[in-house]
PDB file of C-alpha atoms and ligand atoms in Angstrom:
ATOM      1  CA  MET A 820     -14.966  40.934 -29.522  1.00 56.00           C
ATOM      2  CA  PRO A 821     -18.703  41.251 -30.200  1.00 72.00           C
ATOM      3  CA  ALA A 822     -20.643  38.070 -31.064  1.00 92.00           C
ATOM      4  CA  THR A 823     -21.366  38.193 -34.796  1.00 97.00           C
ATOM      5  CA  LEU A 824     -22.725  35.710 -37.342  1.00 98.00           C
ATOM      6  CA  GLY A 825     -19.468  35.862 -39.321  1.00 98.00           C
ATOM      7  CA  LEU A 826     -21.168  36.815 -42.603  1.00 98.00           C
ATOM      8  CA  SER A 827     -18.969  37.825 -45.527  1.00 98.00           C
ATOM      9  CA  THR A 828     -19.275  41.453 -46.622  1.00 98.00           C
ATOM     10  CA  ASP A 829     -21.234  40.461 -49.747  1.00 98.00           C
ATOM     11  CA  GLU A 830     -23.548  38.189 -47.742  1.00 98.00           C
ATOM     12  CA  LEU A 831     -24.186  40.988 -45.276  1.00 98.00           C
ATOM     13  CA  LEU A 832     -24.964  43.460 -48.055  1.00 98.00           C
ATOM     14  CA  SER A 833     -27.239  41.070 -49.953  1.00 98.00           C
ATOM     15  CA  THR A 834     -29.176  39.581 -47.023  1.00 98.00           C
ATOM     16  CA  THR A 835     -29.962  42.579 -44.830  1.00 98.00           C
ATOM     17  CA  ARG A 836     -33.712  42.415 -45.368  1.00 98.00           C
ATOM     18  CA  ALA A 837     -36.695  44.304 -44.005  1.00 98.00           C
ATOM     19  CA  VAL A 838     -37.467  41.838 -41.203  1.00 98.00           C
ATOM     20  CA  ARG A 839     -40.984  41.908 -39.772  1.00 98.00           C
ATOM     21  CA  ARG A 840     -42.565  38.469 -39.399  1.00 98.00           C
ATOM     22  CA  ARG A 841     -39.295  36.910 -38.316  1.00 98.00           C
ATOM     23  CA  LEU A 842     -38.588  39.344 -35.482  1.00 98.00           C
ATOM     24  CA  ASP A 843     -38.317  37.363 -32.235  1.00 98.00           C
ATOM     25  CA  LEU A 844     -40.688  39.319 -30.009  1.00 98.00           C
ATOM     26  CA  ASP A 845     -39.880  37.234 -26.937  1.00 98.00           C
ATOM     27  CA  ARG A 846     -36.092  37.563 -26.793  1.00 98.00           C
ATOM     28  CA  PRO A 847     -34.775  40.663 -25.073  1.00 98.00           C
ATOM     29  CA  VAL A 848     -32.236  42.812 -26.906  1.00 98.00           C
ATOM     30  CA  PRO A 849     -29.363  43.979 -24.676  1.00 98.00           C
ATOM     31  CA  LEU A 850     -28.807  47.721 -24.799  1.00 98.00           C
ATOM     32  CA  ASP A 851     -25.052  47.068 -25.106  1.00 98.00           C
ATOM     33  CA  VAL A 852     -25.559  45.368 -28.488  1.00 98.00           C
ATOM     34  CA  VAL A 853     -27.640  48.282 -29.788  1.00 98.00           C
ATOM     35  CA  ARG A 854     -24.927  50.573 -28.491  1.00 98.00           C
ATOM     36  CA  GLU A 855     -22.306  48.704 -30.543  1.00 98.00           C
ATOM     37  CA  CYS A 856     -24.477  49.143 -33.639  1.00 98.00           C
ATOM     38  CA  VAL A 857     -24.873  52.881 -33.011  1.00 99.00           C
ATOM     39  CA  ASP A 858     -21.142  53.150 -32.400  1.00 98.00           C
ATOM     40  CA  LEU A 859     -20.438  51.578 -35.812  1.00 98.00           C
ATOM     41  CA  ALA A 860     -23.112  53.730 -37.456  1.00 99.00           C
ATOM     42  CA  LEU A 861     -21.224  56.818 -36.309  1.00 98.00           C
ATOM     43  CA  GLN A 862     -18.406  55.886 -38.695  1.00 98.00           C
ATOM     44  CA  ALA A 863     -20.682  56.905 -41.616  1.00 99.00           C
ATOM     45  CA  PRO A 864     -19.941  60.118 -43.503  1.00 98.00           C
ATOM     46  CA  SER A 865     -21.853  63.371 -43.097  1.00 98.00           C
ATOM     47  CA  GLY A 866     -21.787  66.679 -44.951  1.00 98.00           C
ATOM     48  CA  SER A 867     -18.860  68.838 -43.770  1.00 98.00           C
ATOM     49  CA  ASN A 868     -18.277  66.080 -41.174  1.00 98.00           C
ATOM     50  CA  LEU A 869     -21.020  67.747 -39.128  1.00 98.00           C
ATOM     51  CA  GLU A 870     -22.300  64.524 -37.473  1.00 98.00           C
ATOM     52  CA  PRO A 871     -25.791  66.040 -37.291  1.00 98.00           C
ATOM     53  CA  TRP A 872     -27.475  62.823 -36.114  1.00 98.00           C
ATOM     54  CA  CYS A 873     -28.794  61.112 -33.021  1.00 98.00           C
ATOM     55  CA  PHE A 874     -30.418  57.720 -32.423  1.00 99.00           C
ATOM     56  CA  VAL A 875     -33.253  57.686 -29.902  1.00 99.00           C
ATOM     57  CA  VAL A 876     -33.395  54.130 -28.557  1.00 99.00           C
ATOM     58  CA  VAL A 877     -36.717  53.195 -27.000  1.00 99.00           C
ATOM     59  CA  SER A 878     -37.006  50.230 -24.653  1.00 98.00           C
ATOM     60  CA  ASP A 879     -39.705  51.580 -22.287  1.00 98.00           C
ATOM     61  CA  PRO A 880     -42.865  49.487 -22.932  1.00 98.00           C
ATOM     62  CA  VAL A 881     -45.190  52.424 -22.266  1.00 98.00           C
ATOM     63  CA  LYS A 882     -43.417  54.563 -24.865  1.00 99.00           C
ATOM     64  CA  ARG A 883     -43.257  51.669 -27.325  1.00 98.00           C
ATOM     65  CA  MET A 884     -47.012  51.213 -26.996  1.00 99.00           C
ATOM     66  CA  ALA A 885     -47.629  54.938 -27.495  1.00 99.00           C
ATOM     67  CA  ILE A 886     -45.460  54.929 -30.632  1.00 99.00           C
ATOM     68  CA  ALA A 887     -47.106  51.751 -31.938  1.00 99.00           C
ATOM     69  CA  GLU A 888     -50.540  53.328 -31.607  1.00 98.00           C
ATOM     70  CA  ILE A 889     -49.407  56.342 -33.634  1.00 98.00           C
ATOM     71  CA  TYR A 890     -47.827  54.003 -36.190  1.00 98.00           C
ATOM     72  CA  ARG A 891     -51.059  52.019 -36.529  1.00 98.00           C
ATOM     73  CA  LYS A 892     -52.996  55.234 -37.161  1.00 98.00           C
ATOM     74  CA  ALA A 893     -50.577  55.982 -40.034  1.00 98.00           C
ATOM     75  CA  PHE A 894     -50.761  52.421 -41.367  1.00 98.00           C
ATOM     76  CA  ALA A 895     -54.569  52.724 -41.603  1.00 98.00           C
ATOM     77  CA  ILE A 896     -54.060  55.707 -43.929  1.00 98.00           C
ATOM     78  CA  TYR A 897     -51.204  54.099 -45.875  1.00 98.00           C
ATOM     79  CA  ARG A 898     -53.150  50.936 -46.743  1.00 97.00           C
ATOM     80  CA  ASP A 899     -55.488  52.991 -48.978  1.00 97.00           C
ATOM     81  CA  LEU A 900     -52.812  55.161 -50.611  1.00 97.00           C
ATOM     82  CA  PRO A 901     -51.992  54.559 -54.302  1.00 94.00           C
ATOM     83  CA  PHE A 902     -48.379  53.765 -53.425  1.00 94.00           C
ATOM     84  CA  ALA A 903     -49.167  51.138 -50.784  1.00 96.00           C
ATOM     85  CA  ALA A 904     -46.987  48.089 -51.457  1.00 96.00           C
ATOM     86  CA  ASP A 905     -49.829  45.899 -52.719  1.00 95.00           C
ATOM     87  CA  LYS A 906     -50.834  48.499 -55.331  1.00 94.00           C
ATOM     88  CA  ILE A 907     -47.380  48.652 -56.924  1.00 92.00           C
ATOM     89  CA  THR A 908     -47.218  46.465 -60.006  1.00 89.00           C
ATOM     90  CA  LYS A 909     -43.971  44.984 -61.255  1.00 86.00           C
ATOM     91  CA  GLU A 910     -42.927  43.375 -64.509  1.00 82.00           C
ATOM     92  CA  ASP A 911     -43.985  39.818 -63.726  1.00 88.00           C
ATOM     93  CA  ALA A 912     -46.381  37.737 -61.654  1.00 92.00           C
ATOM     94  CA  ALA A 913     -43.712  36.545 -59.216  1.00 90.00           C
ATOM     95  CA  ARG A 914     -42.753  40.086 -58.287  1.00 89.00           C
ATOM     96  CA  ASP A 915     -46.411  41.167 -58.102  1.00 91.00           C
ATOM     97  CA  ALA A 916     -46.965  38.310 -55.642  1.00 93.00           C
ATOM     98  CA  ALA A 917     -43.951  39.506 -53.654  1.00 92.00           C
ATOM     99  CA  GLN A 918     -45.604  42.943 -53.355  1.00 94.00           C
ATOM    100  CA  GLN A 919     -48.679  41.289 -51.827  1.00 95.00           C
ATOM    101  CA  ARG A 920     -46.415  39.535 -49.321  1.00 96.00           C
ATOM    102  CA  VAL A 921     -44.683  42.826 -48.497  1.00 96.00           C
ATOM    103  CA  MET A 922     -48.064  44.382 -47.689  1.00 97.00           C
ATOM    104  CA  ALA A 923     -49.084  41.465 -45.457  1.00 97.00           C
ATOM    105  CA  SER A 924     -45.757  41.785 -43.678  1.00 98.00           C
ATOM    106  CA  VAL A 925     -46.159  45.572 -43.259  1.00 98.00           C
ATOM    107  CA  GLU A 926     -49.559  44.905 -41.694  1.00 98.00           C
ATOM    108  CA  TYR A 927     -48.071  42.294 -39.357  1.00 98.00           C
ATOM    109  CA  LEU A 928     -45.467  44.770 -38.150  1.00 98.00           C
ATOM    110  CA  ALA A 929     -48.121  47.434 -37.559  1.00 98.00           C
ATOM    111  CA  GLU A 930     -50.107  44.993 -35.418  1.00 98.00           C
ATOM    112  CA  HIS A 931     -47.082  43.878 -33.382  1.00 98.00           C
ATOM    113  CA  LEU A 932     -44.902  46.983 -33.209  1.00 99.00           C
ATOM    114  CA  HIS A 933     -45.456  47.483 -29.466  1.00 98.00           C
ATOM    115  CA  GLU A 934     -44.105  43.956 -28.854  1.00 98.00           C
ATOM    116  CA  VAL A 935     -40.775  44.627 -30.568  1.00 99.00           C
ATOM    117  CA  PRO A 936     -38.224  44.839 -27.725  1.00 98.00           C
ATOM    118  CA  MET A 937     -36.348  47.872 -29.020  1.00 98.00           C
ATOM    119  CA  LEU A 938     -37.375  50.721 -31.319  1.00 99.00           C
ATOM    120  CA  VAL A 939     -34.767  53.085 -32.726  1.00 99.00           C
ATOM    121  CA  VAL A 940     -35.655  56.509 -34.082  1.00 99.00           C
ATOM    122  CA  PRO A 941     -32.770  58.007 -36.069  1.00 99.00           C
ATOM    123  CA  CYS A 942     -32.844  61.796 -36.250  1.00 98.00           C
ATOM    124  CA  VAL A 943     -31.026  64.632 -37.978  1.00 98.00           C
ATOM    125  CA  SER A 944     -30.835  68.281 -37.039  1.00 98.00           C
ATOM    126  CA  THR A 945     -33.079  70.428 -39.278  1.00 98.00           C
ATOM    127  CA  TRP A 946     -31.015  72.304 -41.856  1.00 97.00           C
ATOM    128  CA  ASP A 947     -32.182  75.677 -43.121  1.00 95.00           C
ATOM    129  CA  PRO A 948     -32.353  75.184 -46.910  1.00 94.00           C
ATOM    130  CA  GLY A 949     -31.877  78.900 -47.655  1.00 95.00           C
ATOM    131  CA  PRO A 950     -31.576  79.509 -51.434  1.00 96.00           C
ATOM    132  CA  MET A 951     -29.905  76.102 -51.961  1.00 96.00           C
ATOM    133  CA  GLU A 952     -32.833  73.752 -51.349  1.00 96.00           C
ATOM    134  CA  ARG A 953     -31.676  70.962 -53.712  1.00 96.00           C
ATOM    135  CA  LEU A 954     -28.250  70.873 -52.151  1.00 97.00           C
ATOM    136  CA  MET A 955     -29.341  71.281 -48.553  1.00 97.00           C
ATOM    137  CA  SER A 956     -32.122  68.674 -48.570  1.00 96.00           C
ATOM    138  CA  ALA A 957     -29.872  66.085 -50.238  1.00 98.00           C
ATOM    139  CA  ALA A 958     -27.049  66.940 -47.840  1.00 98.00           C
ATOM    140  CA  MET A 959     -29.267  66.834 -44.757  1.00 98.00           C
ATOM    141  CA  PHE A 960     -30.789  63.415 -45.484  1.00 98.00           C
ATOM    142  CA  GLY A 961     -27.480  62.208 -46.905  1.00 98.00           C
ATOM    143  CA  SER A 962     -25.899  63.111 -43.588  1.00 98.00           C
ATOM    144  CA  VAL A 963     -27.933  60.600 -41.642  1.00 98.00           C
ATOM    145  CA  ILE A 964     -29.202  57.862 -43.973  1.00 98.00           C
ATOM    146  CA  PRO A 965     -25.783  56.218 -44.524  1.00 98.00           C
ATOM    147  CA  ALA A 966     -25.420  56.013 -40.738  1.00 99.00           C
ATOM    148  CA  VAL A 967     -28.868  54.465 -40.382  1.00 99.00           C
ATOM    149  CA  TRP A 968     -28.084  51.811 -42.979  1.00 99.00           C
ATOM    150  CA  SER A 969     -24.771  51.104 -41.229  1.00 99.00           C
ATOM    151  CA  PHE A 970     -26.812  50.564 -38.073  1.00 99.00           C
ATOM    152  CA  CYS A 971     -29.002  48.044 -39.916  1.00 99.00           C
ATOM    153  CA  LEU A 972     -25.943  46.212 -41.284  1.00 99.00           C
ATOM    154  CA  ALA A 973     -24.260  46.116 -37.887  1.00 98.00           C
ATOM    155  CA  ALA A 974     -27.493  44.781 -36.392  1.00 98.00           C
ATOM    156  CA  ARG A 975     -27.806  42.040 -39.035  1.00 98.00           C
ATOM    157  CA  SER A 976     -24.194  41.111 -38.450  1.00 98.00           C
ATOM    158  CA  ARG A 977     -25.092  40.512 -34.776  1.00 98.00           C
ATOM    159  CA  GLY A 978     -28.204  38.409 -35.496  1.00 98.00           C
ATOM    160  CA  LEU A 979     -30.619  41.319 -35.091  1.00 98.00           C
ATOM    161  CA  GLY A 980     -33.311  42.137 -37.627  1.00 98.00           C
ATOM    162  CA  THR A 981     -34.458  45.630 -38.516  1.00 99.00           C
ATOM    163  CA  ALA A 982     -36.976  47.112 -40.942  1.00 98.00           C
ATOM    164  CA  TRP A 983     -36.663  50.638 -42.246  1.00 98.00           C
ATOM    165  CA  THR A 984     -40.019  52.316 -41.618  1.00 98.00           C
ATOM    166  CA  THR A 985     -41.284  55.842 -42.124  1.00 98.00           C
ATOM    167  CA  LEU A 986     -45.086  55.659 -41.755  1.00 98.00           C
ATOM    168  CA  HIS A 987     -45.136  57.289 -38.330  1.00 98.00           C
ATOM    169  CA  LEU A 988     -43.784  60.484 -39.921  1.00 98.00           C
ATOM    170  CA  MET A 989     -47.370  61.251 -40.939  1.00 98.00           C
ATOM    171  CA  PHE A 990     -47.679  62.044 -37.228  1.00 98.00           C
ATOM    172  CA  GLU A 991     -44.058  62.962 -36.510  1.00 98.00           C
ATOM    173  CA  ALA A 992     -44.996  65.620 -33.946  1.00 98.00           C
ATOM    174  CA  GLU A 993     -46.914  63.076 -31.859  1.00 98.00           C
ATOM    175  CA  VAL A 994     -43.920  60.728 -31.676  1.00 99.00           C
ATOM    176  CA  ALA A 995     -41.706  63.742 -30.946  1.00 98.00           C
ATOM    177  CA  GLN A 996     -43.893  64.472 -27.937  1.00 98.00           C
ATOM    178  CA  VAL A 997     -43.620  60.890 -26.651  1.00 99.00           C
ATOM    179  CA  LEU A 998     -39.815  61.052 -26.928  1.00 99.00           C
ATOM    180  CA  ASP A 999     -39.256  64.725 -25.991  1.00 98.00           C
ATOM    181  CA  ILE A1000     -37.731  65.446 -29.411  1.00 98.00           C
ATOM    182  CA  PRO A1001     -37.797  69.192 -30.280  1.00 98.00           C
ATOM    183  CA  VAL A1002     -39.827  68.853 -33.455  1.00 98.00           C
ATOM    184  CA  ASP A1003     -38.658  72.023 -35.227  1.00 97.00           C
ATOM    185  CA  ALA A1004     -34.957  71.603 -34.525  1.00 98.00           C
ATOM    186  CA  VAL A1005     -34.685  67.839 -34.992  1.00 98.00           C
ATOM    187  CA  ARG A1006     -36.240  65.731 -37.765  1.00 98.00           C
ATOM    188  CA  GLN A1007     -36.951  62.051 -37.380  1.00 98.00           C
ATOM    189  CA  VAL A1008     -35.978  60.131 -40.497  1.00 98.00           C
ATOM    190  CA  GLY A1009     -37.447  56.753 -39.676  1.00 98.00           C
ATOM    191  CA  LEU A1010     -38.316  54.187 -37.060  1.00 99.00           C
ATOM    192  CA  LEU A1011     -36.451  50.896 -36.844  1.00 99.00           C
ATOM    193  CA  PRO A1012     -37.894  47.929 -34.985  1.00 99.00           C
ATOM    194  CA  VAL A1013     -34.943  45.952 -33.605  1.00 99.00           C
ATOM    195  CA  ALA A1014     -35.148  42.343 -32.422  1.00 98.00           C
ATOM    196  CA  TYR A1015     -33.245  39.090 -32.772  1.00 98.00           C
ATOM    197  CA  THR A1016     -34.369  37.220 -35.862  1.00 98.00           C
ATOM    198  CA  ARG A1017     -35.993  33.809 -35.834  1.00 98.00           C
ATOM    199  CA  GLY A1018     -33.352  31.893 -37.782  1.00 98.00           C
ATOM    200  CA  GLU A1019     -30.246  33.502 -39.197  1.00 97.00           C
ATOM    201  CA  LYS A1020     -30.545  32.631 -42.888  1.00 98.00           C
ATOM    202  CA  PHE A1021     -31.946  35.328 -45.198  1.00 98.00           C
ATOM    203  CA  ARG A1022     -31.924  35.321 -48.982  1.00 97.00           C
ATOM    204  CA  PRO A1023     -31.041  38.046 -51.472  1.00 98.00           C
ATOM    205  CA  ALA A1024     -34.217  39.864 -52.607  1.00 95.00           C
ATOM    206  CA  MET A1025     -35.802  39.749 -56.061  1.00 92.00           C
ATOM    207  CA  ARG A1026     -34.829  43.038 -57.669  1.00 94.00           C
ATOM    208  CA  ARG A1027     -34.677  44.380 -61.197  1.00 93.00           C
ATOM    209  CA  SER A1028     -31.431  43.551 -62.975  1.00 94.00           C
ATOM    210  CA  VAL A1029     -28.338  45.670 -62.660  1.00 97.00           C
ATOM    211  CA  ASP A1030     -28.765  46.492 -66.376  1.00 96.00           C
ATOM    212  CA  HIS A1031     -31.937  48.348 -65.489  1.00 95.00           C
ATOM    213  CA  ALA A1032     -30.257  50.520 -62.914  1.00 97.00           C
ATOM    214  CA  LEU A1033     -26.813  51.067 -64.408  1.00 98.00           C
ATOM    215  CA  HIS A1034     -26.891  53.879 -66.978  1.00 98.00           C
ATOM    216  CA  LEU A1035     -23.528  54.188 -68.691  1.00 98.00           C
ATOM    217  CA  ASP A1036     -22.247  57.681 -69.570  1.00 98.00           C
ATOM    218  CA  GLY A1037     -25.659  59.345 -69.171  1.00 98.00           C
ATOM    219  CA  PHE A1038     -29.299  58.885 -68.232  1.00 98.00           C
ATOM    220  CA  ASP A1039     -31.292  56.403 -70.341  1.00 97.00           C
ATOM    221  CA  PRO A1040     -34.981  57.462 -70.339  1.00 97.00           C
ATOM    222  CA  SER A1041     -36.102  53.986 -71.482  1.00 96.00           C
ATOM    223  CA  ARG A1042     -34.976  52.758 -68.067  1.00 95.00           C
ATOM    224  CA  ALA A1043     -36.213  55.655 -65.954  1.00 95.00           C
ATOM    225  CA  PRO A1044     -36.427  54.914 -62.212  1.00 95.00           C
ATOM    226  CA  SER A1045     -39.898  54.047 -60.833  1.00 92.00           C
ATOM    227  CA  ALA A1046     -41.828  56.787 -59.071  1.00 93.00           C
ATOM    228  CA  PRO A1047     -44.721  56.299 -56.641  1.00 92.00           C
ATOM    229  CA  PRO A1048     -48.149  56.553 -58.322  1.00 89.00           C
ATOM    230  CA  SER A1049     -50.018  59.706 -57.265  1.00 86.00           C
TER     231      SER A1049
HETATM  232  C1  FMN B 866     -37.640  55.024 -47.263  1.00 71.43           C
HETATM  233  C2  FMN B 866     -38.275  53.719 -46.850  1.00 71.43           C
HETATM  234  C3  FMN B 866     -39.462  53.745 -46.169  1.00 71.43           C
HETATM  235  C4  FMN B 866     -40.060  52.568 -45.736  1.00 71.43           C
HETATM  236  N1  FMN B 866     -41.180  52.612 -44.964  1.00 71.43           N
HETATM  237  C5  FMN B 866     -41.687  51.477 -44.453  1.00 71.43           C
HETATM  238  C6  FMN B 866     -42.735  51.517 -43.496  1.00 71.43           C
HETATM  239  O1  FMN B 866     -43.192  52.584 -43.088  1.00 71.43           O
HETATM  240  N2  FMN B 866     -43.200  50.344 -43.007  1.00 71.43           N
HETATM  241  C7  FMN B 866     -42.684  49.140 -43.368  1.00 71.43           C
HETATM  242  O2  FMN B 866     -43.139  48.098 -42.857  1.00 71.43           O
HETATM  243  N3  FMN B 866     -41.669  49.066 -44.257  1.00 71.43           N
HETATM  244  C8  FMN B 866     -41.162  50.201 -44.789  1.00 71.43           C
HETATM  245  N4  FMN B 866     -40.083  50.147 -45.641  1.00 71.43           N
HETATM  246  C9  FMN B 866     -39.487  48.849 -45.968  1.00 71.43           C
HETATM  247  C10 FMN B 866     -39.728  48.446 -47.416  1.00 71.43           C
HETATM  248  O3  FMN B 866     -41.029  47.959 -47.569  1.00 71.43           O
HETATM  249  C11 FMN B 866     -38.687  47.386 -47.759  1.00 71.43           C
HETATM  250  O4  FMN B 866     -37.434  48.004 -47.708  1.00 71.43           O
HETATM  251  C12 FMN B 866     -38.872  46.805 -49.125  1.00 71.43           C
HETATM  252  O5  FMN B 866     -40.072  46.090 -49.171  1.00 71.43           O
HETATM  253  C13 FMN B 866     -37.729  45.878 -49.500  1.00 71.43           C
HETATM  254  O6  FMN B 866     -37.599  44.888 -48.529  1.00 71.43           O
HETATM  255  P1  FMN B 866     -36.493  43.751 -48.693  1.00 71.43           P
HETATM  256  O7  FMN B 866     -35.168  44.433 -48.691  1.00 71.43           O
HETATM  257  O8  FMN B 866     -36.661  42.835 -47.524  1.00 71.43           O
HETATM  258  O9  FMN B 866     -36.745  43.091 -50.027  1.00 71.43           O
HETATM  259  C14 FMN B 866     -39.467  51.321 -46.059  1.00 71.43           C
HETATM  260  C15 FMN B 866     -38.242  51.295 -46.734  1.00 71.43           C
HETATM  261  C16 FMN B 866     -37.641  52.476 -47.109  1.00 71.43           C
HETATM  262  C17 FMN B 866     -36.300  52.424 -47.786  1.00 71.43           C
END
């Protein structure tokens, strides 16, 4: 049996956070544990049961450094974009302050990414959208993202922290070159730092209420979902 923290399902779902500052950069992550997480992730659904995914697991320090440098180049652009975390305003001061903390934490990760013992790049095969772009793009991303989140949950269950990141995709082709990923045929969907967490206790996040998100019997425009400022 794998060593897990024994979290209840609801605890697991409500405390799987984006972990950055609390990643233990000094404790090695055994490949076997990452393998267990990938194995569980493969139980996720995919369109037509195609299983169009792969997880590129990066432990090589030279490759991690190369990826971190690309990531930092993207972070330098992101910090000035209108949708950077610290420029998003929420309904109250407490949540605005949380956005400032998110940005500081994003910056911390950018500075330390090369020190994270394992990086995981989940990928999906590129689907030709043909005349059905809305269907095919939703189906393509929907055929990998559930698996990636399962990976994050399985990692949390084993005491590992992850953070979903996408900034490096500004320079996806450069990371593809580092990892020999055929950039036209295979799309990267993110980059997960993976490390044991410092401490095991994480709290549920401050989010808008369920009443904001649950629209009964039809869309309620007074509670439209947020969109990034352009
Ligand atoms: C699609 C997506 C892209 C994200 N990109 C990044 C990223 O590039 N860098 C980063 O540090 N965090 C990134 N995040 C993490 C978010 O900042 C994080 O999920 C959010 O702040 C909520 O964190 P919490 O669950 O710990 O409250 C991303 C999350 C998602 C879902």
